[in-house]
Amino acid sequence: METNIQLVVGLGNPGPEYTKTRHNAGVWFVEELSKRYNISLRPEKKYFGLYGKGQIGDTLVHLLIPTTFMNRSGQAVAPLANFFRIPVENMLVAHDELDMDPGICKIKKGGGHGGHNGLRDIISRMANNKEFYRLRIGIGHPGHRDRVTGHVLGKAPAGEQGQIEQAIDEAGRCFEIWQKDDLKKAQNRLHSFKAQ
C-alpha cells in the first residue's frame, strides 16, 4: 500500500499555442485520468494550476496541471504537496521523454532531471528530494540537440500523435492497476506496451 500515489502532476506549458505540443504530454496524461474518473479540473490560484481530486482505487488522488511555465512547475507542486502533507514518495510526475520513442511510456522512481526543466524545478522546490515517481511519455528525439527546443515545442505528426495517445491511454489503465494491485504488475504491463 505504501506506494499508492496521492498526487499526480502533468507537466506542460499553459496557453492555447502549447496545448498540442509534445512538451505537454504530461498534461495529456492528467487530462486522461480526469476524464476516466470524472474528476473535474478547475483553476486554483493557491496551487498555480488546474486542480481536482477524486477516488482512484482506494486512494484519494489529487490531480494537478501547473499553469506556470514548465521551468516553474515546482511553484505549483510544492504548495499543494505541503498543504496536504503528501510525501514526495507518493507523487507521480508525468512528463515528455526525449529518450524514448512515441508510443512508449515507462514508470520510474527517483533519478535526476535529465535536463528537463519541469523536473529540475520540482526537485529544487521539494528540498532536492528526487524520490518521486515519474511517468516518462516517449516523444522521440529529433536527432540533434540543437533541434530539441523546436521538437518539444512542436506538434507531432498525426501518426506519432496517435501513438503517444495510445500509450497515454494504456498508462491510464496501468495507473489503476498500480493503485488497486501493485506497482510491479502495472510496470510489467506498461513497459511491454508499444503503440502500433
Coordinates of N, CA and C in Angstrom, one line a residue:
M1 N 0.8 -1.2 0.0 CA 0.0 0.0 0.0 C 0.9 1.3 0.0
E2 N 2.1 1.1 0.5 CA 2.9 2.4 0.7 C 3.2 3.1 -0.6
T3 N 3.1 2.4 -1.7 CA 3.4 3.2 -3.0 C 2.2 3.8 -3.6
N4 N 1.1 3.8 -2.9 CA -0.1 4.4 -3.5 C 0.2 5.9 -3.8
I5 N -0.2 6.3 -5.0 CA 0.0 7.7 -5.4 C -1.1 8.6 -4.9
Q6 N -0.8 9.7 -4.3 CA -1.8 10.6 -3.8 C -1.8 11.9 -4.6
L7 N -0.8 12.2 -5.4 CA -0.7 13.4 -6.2 C -0.2 13.0 -7.6
V8 N -0.9 13.4 -8.6 CA -0.4 13.2 -10.0 C -0.3 14.6 -10.6
V9 N 0.9 14.9 -11.1 CA 1.2 16.2 -11.7 C 1.4 15.9 -13.2
G10 N 0.8 16.7 -14.1 CA 1.1 16.7 -15.5 C 1.8 17.9 -16.0
L11 N 3.0 17.7 -16.5 CA 3.8 18.9 -16.9 C 3.6 19.4 -18.3
G12 N 3.6 20.7 -18.4 CA 3.4 21.3 -19.8 C 3.5 22.8 -19.7
N13 N 3.1 23.5 -20.7 CA 3.1 24.9 -20.7 C 1.7 25.4 -20.9
P14 N 1.3 26.5 -20.3 CA -0.1 27.0 -20.4 C -0.3 27.7 -21.7
G15 N -1.6 27.8 -22.1 CA -1.9 28.7 -23.2 C -2.2 27.8 -24.5
P16 N -3.1 28.3 -25.3 CA -3.6 27.5 -26.4 C -2.5 27.2 -27.4
E17 N -1.4 28.0 -27.5 CA -0.4 27.8 -28.5 C 0.4 26.5 -28.1
Y18 N 0.4 26.1 -26.9 CA 1.2 24.9 -26.4 C 0.3 23.6 -26.3
T19 N -1.0 23.8 -26.3 CA -1.9 22.6 -26.0 C -1.5 21.4 -26.7
K20 N -1.2 21.5 -28.0 CA -1.0 20.3 -28.8 C 0.5 20.0 -29.0
T21 N 1.4 20.7 -28.2 CA 2.8 20.4 -28.5 C 3.3 19.3 -27.6
R22 N 4.4 18.6 -28.1 CA 4.9 17.4 -27.4 C 5.3 17.6 -26.0
H23 N 5.7 18.9 -25.6 CA 6.1 19.2 -24.3 C 5.0 19.1 -23.3
N24 N 3.7 19.0 -23.8 CA 2.6 19.0 -23.0 C 2.0 17.5 -22.8
A25 N 2.9 16.5 -23.1 CA 2.4 15.1 -23.0 C 2.0 14.8 -21.5
G26 N 2.7 15.4 -20.6 CA 2.3 15.1 -19.2 C 0.9 15.6 -18.8
V27 N 0.6 16.8 -19.4 CA -0.8 17.4 -19.2 C -1.8 16.4 -19.8
W28 N -1.5 15.8 -21.0 CA -2.5 14.9 -21.6 C -2.8 13.7 -20.7
F29 N -1.8 13.2 -20.0 CA -2.0 12.1 -19.1 C -3.0 12.5 -17.9
V30 N -2.7 13.7 -17.3 CA -3.7 14.1 -16.2 C -5.1 14.3 -16.8
E31 N -5.2 14.9 -18.0 CA -6.5 15.0 -18.6 C -7.2 13.7 -18.8
E32 N -6.4 12.7 -19.2 CA -6.9 11.3 -19.4 C -7.4 10.8 -18.1
L33 N -6.7 10.9 -17.0 CA -7.2 10.5 -15.7 C -8.4 11.3 -15.3
S34 N -8.5 12.6 -15.6 CA -9.6 13.4 -15.1 C -10.9 12.9 -15.9
K35 N -10.7 12.5 -17.2 CA -11.9 12.0 -18.0 C -12.3 10.6 -17.5
R36 N -11.3 9.8 -17.3 CA -11.5 8.4 -16.9 C -12.3 8.3 -15.5
Y37 N -12.0 9.2 -14.6 CA -12.5 9.1 -13.3 C -13.5 10.2 -12.9
N38 N -13.9 11.0 -14.0 CA -14.8 12.1 -13.8 C -14.4 13.1 -12.7
I39 N -13.1 13.4 -12.7 CA -12.6 14.4 -11.7 C -12.4 15.7 -12.5
S40 N -13.2 16.7 -12.1 CA -13.1 17.9 -12.9 C -12.0 18.8 -12.4
L41 N -11.3 19.4 -13.3 CA -10.1 20.2 -13.0 C -10.5 21.7 -13.2
R42 N -10.2 22.4 -12.1 CA -10.6 23.8 -12.1 C -9.4 24.7 -11.7
P43 N -9.4 25.9 -12.2 CA -8.2 26.8 -11.8 C -8.2 27.0 -10.3
E44 N -7.0 26.9 -9.7 CA -6.9 27.0 -8.3 C -5.7 27.9 -8.1
K45 N -5.9 29.2 -7.7 CA -4.8 30.2 -7.6 C -3.7 29.8 -6.6
K46 N -4.1 29.2 -5.5 CA -3.1 28.9 -4.5 C -2.1 27.8 -4.9
Y47 N -2.6 27.0 -5.9 CA -1.7 25.9 -6.4 C -1.1 26.3 -7.8
F48 N -1.4 27.5 -8.3 CA -0.9 27.9 -9.6 C -1.2 26.9 -10.7
G49 N -2.4 26.4 -10.7 CA -2.7 25.4 -11.7 C -4.1 25.0 -11.8
L50 N -4.4 24.0 -12.6 CA -5.7 23.4 -12.7 C -5.7 22.2 -11.7
Y51 N -6.7 22.1 -10.8 CA -6.7 21.1 -9.7 C -8.0 20.4 -9.6
G52 N -7.9 19.2 -9.2 CA -9.1 18.4 -8.9 C -8.7 17.2 -8.0
K53 N -9.7 16.6 -7.4 CA -9.4 15.4 -6.6 C -10.5 14.4 -6.7
G54 N -10.2 13.1 -6.5 CA -11.2 12.1 -6.6 C -10.6 10.7 -6.2
Q55 N -11.5 9.7 -6.1 CA -11.0 8.4 -5.7 C -10.5 7.6 -6.9
I56 N -9.3 7.1 -6.8 CA -8.8 6.1 -7.8 C -8.3 4.9 -7.0
G57 N -9.0 3.8 -7.2 CA -8.8 2.6 -6.3 C -9.3 3.0 -5.0
D58 N -8.5 2.7 -3.9 CA -8.9 3.1 -2.6 C -8.3 4.4 -2.1
T59 N -7.7 5.1 -3.0 CA -6.9 6.3 -2.6 C -7.5 7.6 -3.1
L60 N -7.6 8.6 -2.2 CA -8.0 9.9 -2.7 C -6.8 10.5 -3.4
V61 N -7.0 10.8 -4.7 CA -5.8 11.3 -5.6 C -6.1 12.7 -6.0
H62 N -5.1 13.5 -5.8 CA -5.1 14.9 -6.2 C -4.5 15.0 -7.6
L63 N -5.1 15.7 -8.5 CA -4.6 15.9 -9.9 C -4.2 17.4 -10.0
L64 N -3.1 17.6 -10.6 CA -2.6 19.0 -10.8 C -2.0 19.2 -12.2
I65 N -2.4 20.2 -12.9 CA -1.7 20.6 -14.1 C -1.2 22.1 -13.8
P66 N 0.1 22.2 -13.6 CA 0.6 23.6 -13.3 C 0.3 24.5 -14.5
T67 N -0.2 25.7 -14.2 CA -0.4 26.7 -15.2 C 0.8 27.8 -15.2
T68 N 1.8 27.5 -14.5 CA 3.1 28.2 -14.6 C 3.7 27.7 -15.8
F69 N 4.8 28.4 -16.3 CA 5.5 27.8 -17.4 C 6.3 26.6 -16.9
M70 N 6.7 25.7 -17.8 CA 7.4 24.5 -17.4 C 8.5 24.6 -16.4
N71 N 9.3 25.7 -16.6 CA 10.5 25.8 -15.8 C 10.2 26.3 -14.4
R72 N 8.9 26.5 -14.1 CA 8.4 27.0 -12.8 C 7.4 26.0 -12.2
S73 N 7.4 24.7 -12.7 CA 6.4 23.7 -12.3 C 6.4 23.5 -10.8
G74 N 7.6 23.6 -10.1 CA 7.6 23.4 -8.7 C 6.9 24.4 -7.9
Q75 N 6.7 25.6 -8.5 CA 5.9 26.6 -7.8 C 4.5 26.2 -7.6
A76 N 4.0 25.3 -8.4 CA 2.6 24.8 -8.3 C 2.6 23.5 -7.4
V77 N 3.6 22.7 -7.6 CA 3.6 21.4 -6.9 C 3.9 21.5 -5.4
A78 N 4.9 22.3 -5.0 CA 5.3 22.4 -3.6 C 4.2 22.8 -2.7
P79 N 3.4 23.9 -3.0 CA 2.4 24.3 -2.0 C 1.3 23.3 -1.8
L80 N 1.0 22.6 -2.9 CA -0.1 21.5 -2.8 C 0.4 20.4 -2.0
A81 N 1.6 19.9 -2.3 CA 2.2 18.7 -1.6 C 2.4 19.1 -0.1
N82 N 2.8 20.3 0.2 CA 3.0 20.7 1.6 C 1.7 20.9 2.3
F83 N 0.7 21.5 1.7 CA -0.6 21.7 2.3 C -1.3 20.4 2.7
F84 N -1.3 19.4 1.8 CA -1.9 18.1 2.0 C -1.0 17.1 2.7
R85 N 0.3 17.6 3.0 CA 1.3 16.7 3.6 C 1.5 15.4 2.8
I86 N 1.6 15.6 1.5 CA 1.9 14.4 0.6 C 3.4 14.2 0.5
P87 N 3.8 13.0 1.0 CA 5.3 12.7 0.9 C 5.7 12.7 -0.6
V88 N 6.9 13.0 -0.8 CA 7.5 13.0 -2.2 C 7.3 11.6 -2.8
E89 N 7.5 10.6 -2.0 CA 7.4 9.2 -2.5 C 6.0 8.8 -3.0
N90 N 5.0 9.7 -2.6 CA 3.6 9.4 -3.1 C 3.2 10.3 -4.2
M91 N 4.1 10.9 -4.9 CA 3.8 11.8 -6.0 C 4.3 11.1 -7.3
L92 N 3.4 11.3 -8.4 CA 3.8 10.9 -9.7 C 3.8 12.1 -10.6
V93 N 4.9 12.3 -11.3 CA 5.0 13.5 -12.2 C 5.1 12.9 -13.6
A94 N 4.1 13.3 -14.5 CA 4.1 12.8 -15.8 C 4.7 13.8 -16.7
H95 N 5.6 13.4 -17.6 CA 6.4 14.4 -18.4 C 6.8 13.7 -19.8
D96 N 7.1 14.6 -20.7 CA 7.6 14.1 -22.0 C 9.0 13.6 -21.9
E97 N 9.4 12.6 -22.7 CA 10.7 12.0 -22.6 C 11.3 11.9 -23.9
L98 N 12.4 12.6 -24.2 CA 13.1 12.6 -25.5 C 13.7 11.3 -25.8
D99 N 14.2 10.6 -24.7 CA 15.0 9.4 -25.0 C 14.2 8.1 -25.2
M100 N 12.9 8.3 -25.4 CA 12.0 7.1 -25.7 C 11.2 7.4 -26.9
D101 N 10.9 6.4 -27.7 CA 10.1 6.6 -28.9 C 8.6 6.9 -28.6
P102 N 7.9 7.6 -29.5 CA 6.5 7.8 -29.3 C 5.8 6.4 -29.2
G103 N 4.8 6.3 -28.4 CA 4.1 5.0 -28.2 C 4.6 4.2 -27.1
I104 N 5.6 4.7 -26.3 CA 6.1 4.0 -25.2 C 6.0 4.9 -23.9
C105 N 5.6 4.3 -22.8 CA 5.6 5.0 -21.5 C 6.2 4.1 -20.5
K106 N 6.9 4.7 -19.6 CA 7.6 3.9 -18.5 C 7.5 4.7 -17.2
I107 N 7.3 3.9 -16.1 CA 7.3 4.4 -14.8 C 8.6 4.2 -14.1
K108 N 9.2 5.2 -13.5 CA 10.4 5.0 -12.8 C 10.3 5.9 -11.5
K109 N 11.1 5.5 -10.5 CA 11.2 6.2 -9.3 C 12.5 6.9 -9.1
G110 N 12.5 8.2 -8.7 CA 13.7 8.9 -8.4 C 14.6 9.1 -9.7
G111 N 15.8 9.6 -9.4 CA 16.7 9.9 -10.5 C 16.8 11.4 -10.7
G112 N 17.7 11.8 -11.6 CA 17.9 13.2 -11.8 C 16.9 13.8 -12.7
H113 N 17.1 15.0 -13.2 CA 16.1 15.7 -14.0 C 16.4 15.5 -15.5
G114 N 17.6 14.9 -15.8 CA 17.9 14.7 -17.2 C 17.8 15.9 -18.1
G115 N 18.0 17.1 -17.6 CA 17.9 18.3 -18.4 C 16.4 18.8 -18.6
H116 N 15.5 18.1 -18.0 CA 14.1 18.5 -18.1 C 13.8 19.6 -17.1
N117 N 13.4 20.8 -17.6 CA 13.3 22.0 -16.7 C 12.2 21.8 -15.7
G118 N 11.1 21.1 -16.1 CA 10.0 20.9 -15.2 C 10.4 20.1 -14.0
L119 N 11.1 19.0 -14.3 CA 11.6 18.1 -13.2 C 12.6 18.9 -12.3
R120 N 13.5 19.6 -13.0 CA 14.5 20.4 -12.3 C 13.9 21.3 -11.2
D121 N 12.9 22.0 -11.6 CA 12.3 23.0 -10.7 C 11.5 22.3 -9.6
I122 N 10.9 21.2 -9.9 CA 10.2 20.4 -8.8 C 11.2 19.9 -7.8
I123 N 12.3 19.3 -8.3 CA 13.3 18.8 -7.4 C 13.8 19.9 -6.5
S124 N 14.1 21.1 -7.1 CA 14.7 22.1 -6.2 C 13.7 22.6 -5.2
R125 N 12.4 22.7 -5.6 CA 11.4 23.2 -4.6 C 10.9 22.1 -3.6
M126 N 11.3 20.9 -3.8 CA 10.9 19.8 -2.9 C 12.2 19.5 -2.1
A127 N 12.9 20.5 -1.7 CA 14.1 20.4 -0.9 C 15.1 19.4 -1.5
N128 N 15.2 19.4 -2.8 CA 16.2 18.5 -3.5 C 15.9 17.0 -3.3
N129 N 14.6 16.7 -2.9 CA 14.2 15.3 -2.8 C 13.8 14.8 -4.2
K130 N 14.5 13.8 -4.7 CA 14.2 13.4 -6.1 C 13.4 12.1 -6.1
E131 N 12.9 11.6 -4.9 CA 12.3 10.3 -4.8 C 10.9 10.2 -5.3
F132 N 10.4 11.1 -6.1 CA 9.0 10.9 -6.6 C 9.1 10.0 -7.8
Y133 N 7.9 9.5 -8.1 CA 7.8 8.6 -9.3 C 7.6 9.5 -10.6
R134 N 8.1 9.0 -11.7 CA 7.9 9.7 -13.0 C 7.2 8.8 -13.9
L135 N 6.2 9.3 -14.7 CA 5.7 8.7 -15.8 C 6.3 9.3 -17.0
R136 N 7.2 8.6 -17.7 CA 8.0 9.1 -18.8 C 7.2 8.8 -20.1
I137 N 6.8 9.8 -20.8 CA 6.0 9.6 -22.0 C 6.9 9.9 -23.2
G138 N 7.2 8.8 -24.0 CA 8.1 9.0 -25.1 C 7.6 9.9 -26.2
I139 N 8.5 10.8 -26.6 CA 8.1 11.7 -27.7 C 9.2 11.7 -28.8
G140 N 10.2 10.8 -28.6 CA 11.2 10.7 -29.6 C 12.2 11.8 -29.6
H141 N 13.4 11.6 -30.2 CA 14.4 12.7 -30.2 C 14.6 13.1 -31.7
P142 N 14.8 14.4 -31.9 CA 14.9 14.9 -33.3 C 16.3 14.6 -33.9
G143 N 17.2 14.0 -33.1 CA 18.5 13.6 -33.7 C 19.6 14.5 -33.4
H144 N 19.4 15.7 -33.1 CA 20.5 16.6 -32.7 C 20.0 17.6 -31.6
R145 N 20.9 17.9 -30.7 CA 20.4 18.7 -29.6 C 20.0 20.1 -29.9
D146 N 20.6 20.6 -31.1 CA 20.2 22.0 -31.5 C 18.7 22.0 -32.0
R147 N 18.1 20.8 -32.2 CA 16.8 20.8 -32.7 C 15.8 20.4 -31.6
V148 N 16.3 20.2 -30.4 CA 15.4 19.7 -29.3 C 14.3 20.7 -29.0
T149 N 14.6 22.0 -28.8 CA 13.6 23.0 -28.5 C 12.5 23.0 -29.5
G150 N 12.8 23.1 -30.7 CA 11.8 23.1 -31.8 C 10.9 21.8 -31.7
H151 N 11.6 20.7 -31.4 CA 10.9 19.4 -31.4 C 9.9 19.4 -30.2
V152 N 10.3 19.7 -29.0 CA 9.4 19.6 -27.9 C 8.3 20.6 -27.9
L153 N 8.6 21.8 -28.5 CA 7.6 22.8 -28.6 C 6.8 22.8 -29.9
G154 N 7.0 21.7 -30.7 CA 6.3 21.5 -32.0 C 5.2 20.4 -31.8
K155 N 4.4 20.3 -32.8 CA 3.3 19.3 -32.8 C 3.8 18.1 -33.5
A156 N 3.4 16.9 -32.9 CA 3.8 15.7 -33.5 C 3.0 15.4 -34.8
P157 N 3.5 14.8 -35.8 CA 2.7 14.4 -37.0 C 1.6 13.5 -36.5
A158 N 0.5 13.4 -37.2 CA -0.7 12.6 -36.8 C -0.4 11.2 -36.4
G159 N 0.5 10.5 -37.1 CA 0.8 9.1 -36.8 C 1.5 9.0 -35.4
E160 N 2.5 9.9 -35.2 CA 3.2 9.9 -33.9 C 2.2 10.3 -32.8
Q161 N 1.4 11.3 -33.0 CA 0.5 11.8 -32.0 C -0.5 10.6 -31.6
G162 N -0.9 9.9 -32.6 CA -1.8 8.7 -32.3 C -1.1 7.7 -31.4
Q163 N 0.2 7.5 -31.7 CA 1.0 6.5 -30.8 C 1.1 7.0 -29.4
I164 N 1.4 8.3 -29.3 CA 1.5 8.9 -27.9 C 0.2 8.8 -27.2
E165 N -0.9 9.1 -27.9 CA -2.2 9.0 -27.2 C -2.6 7.5 -26.8
Q166 N -2.2 6.6 -27.7 CA -2.4 5.2 -27.3 C -1.6 4.8 -26.0
A167 N -0.4 5.3 -26.0 CA 0.5 5.0 -24.8 C -0.1 5.6 -23.5
I168 N -0.6 6.9 -23.7 CA -1.2 7.6 -22.5 C -2.5 6.8 -22.1
D169 N -3.3 6.3 -23.0 CA -4.5 5.6 -22.6 C -4.1 4.3 -21.8
E170 N -3.0 3.6 -22.3 CA -2.5 2.4 -21.7 C -2.0 2.8 -20.3
A171 N -1.3 3.9 -20.2 CA -0.7 4.4 -18.9 C -1.9 4.6 -17.9
G172 N -3.0 5.1 -18.4 CA -4.2 5.4 -17.5 C -4.7 4.1 -16.9
R173 N -4.8 3.0 -17.8 CA -5.2 1.7 -17.3 C -4.2 1.1 -16.3
C174 N -2.9 1.3 -16.6 CA -1.9 0.8 -15.7 C -1.9 1.5 -14.4
F175 N -2.2 2.8 -14.4 CA -2.2 3.6 -13.2 C -3.3 3.0 -12.2
E176 N -4.4 2.6 -12.8 CA -5.5 1.9 -12.0 C -5.0 0.6 -11.4
I177 N -4.3 -0.2 -12.2 CA -3.7 -1.4 -11.7 C -2.7 -1.1 -10.5
W178 N -1.9 -0.1 -10.7 CA -1.0 0.3 -9.7 C -1.7 0.6 -8.4
Q179 N -2.8 1.4 -8.5 CA -3.5 1.9 -7.3 C -4.3 0.7 -6.6
K180 N -4.8 -0.2 -7.5 CA -5.6 -1.3 -6.9 C -4.8 -2.5 -6.5
D181 N -3.8 -2.8 -7.3 CA -3.0 -4.0 -7.0 C -1.6 -3.6 -6.5
D182 N -0.7 -3.5 -7.5 CA 0.7 -3.1 -7.1 C 1.4 -2.5 -8.3
L183 N 2.5 -1.8 -7.9 CA 3.3 -1.2 -8.9 C 4.0 -2.1 -9.9
K184 N 4.5 -3.2 -9.4 CA 5.2 -4.2 -10.3 C 4.3 -4.7 -11.4
K185 N 3.1 -5.0 -11.1 CA 2.1 -5.5 -12.1 C 1.8 -4.4 -13.1
A186 N 1.7 -3.2 -12.6 CA 1.4 -2.1 -13.6 C 2.6 -1.8 -14.5
Q187 N 3.8 -1.9 -13.9 CA 5.1 -1.7 -14.7 C 5.2 -2.8 -15.7
N188 N 5.0 -4.0 -15.3 CA 5.2 -5.1 -16.2 C 4.3 -5.0 -17.5
R189 N 3.0 -4.5 -17.2 CA 2.1 -4.4 -18.3 C 2.5 -3.1 -19.2
L190 N 2.8 -2.0 -18.5 CA 3.0 -0.8 -19.3 C 4.3 -0.9 -20.0
H191 N 5.4 -1.5 -19.4 CA 6.7 -1.5 -20.1 C 6.8 -2.5 -21.2
S192 N 5.7 -3.4 -21.3 CA 5.8 -4.3 -22.5 C 4.8 -3.7 -23.6
F193 N 4.2 -2.6 -23.4 CA 3.3 -2.0 -24.3 C 4.1 -1.1 -25.4
K194 N 3.7 -1.3 -26.6 CA 4.3 -0.4 -27.7 C 3.2 -0.1 -28.6
A195 N 2.8 1.2 -28.7 CA 1.7 1.5 -29.6 C 2.0 1.2 -31.1
Q196 N 1.0 0.8 -31.8 CA 1.2 0.4 -33.2 C 1.1 1.6 -34.1

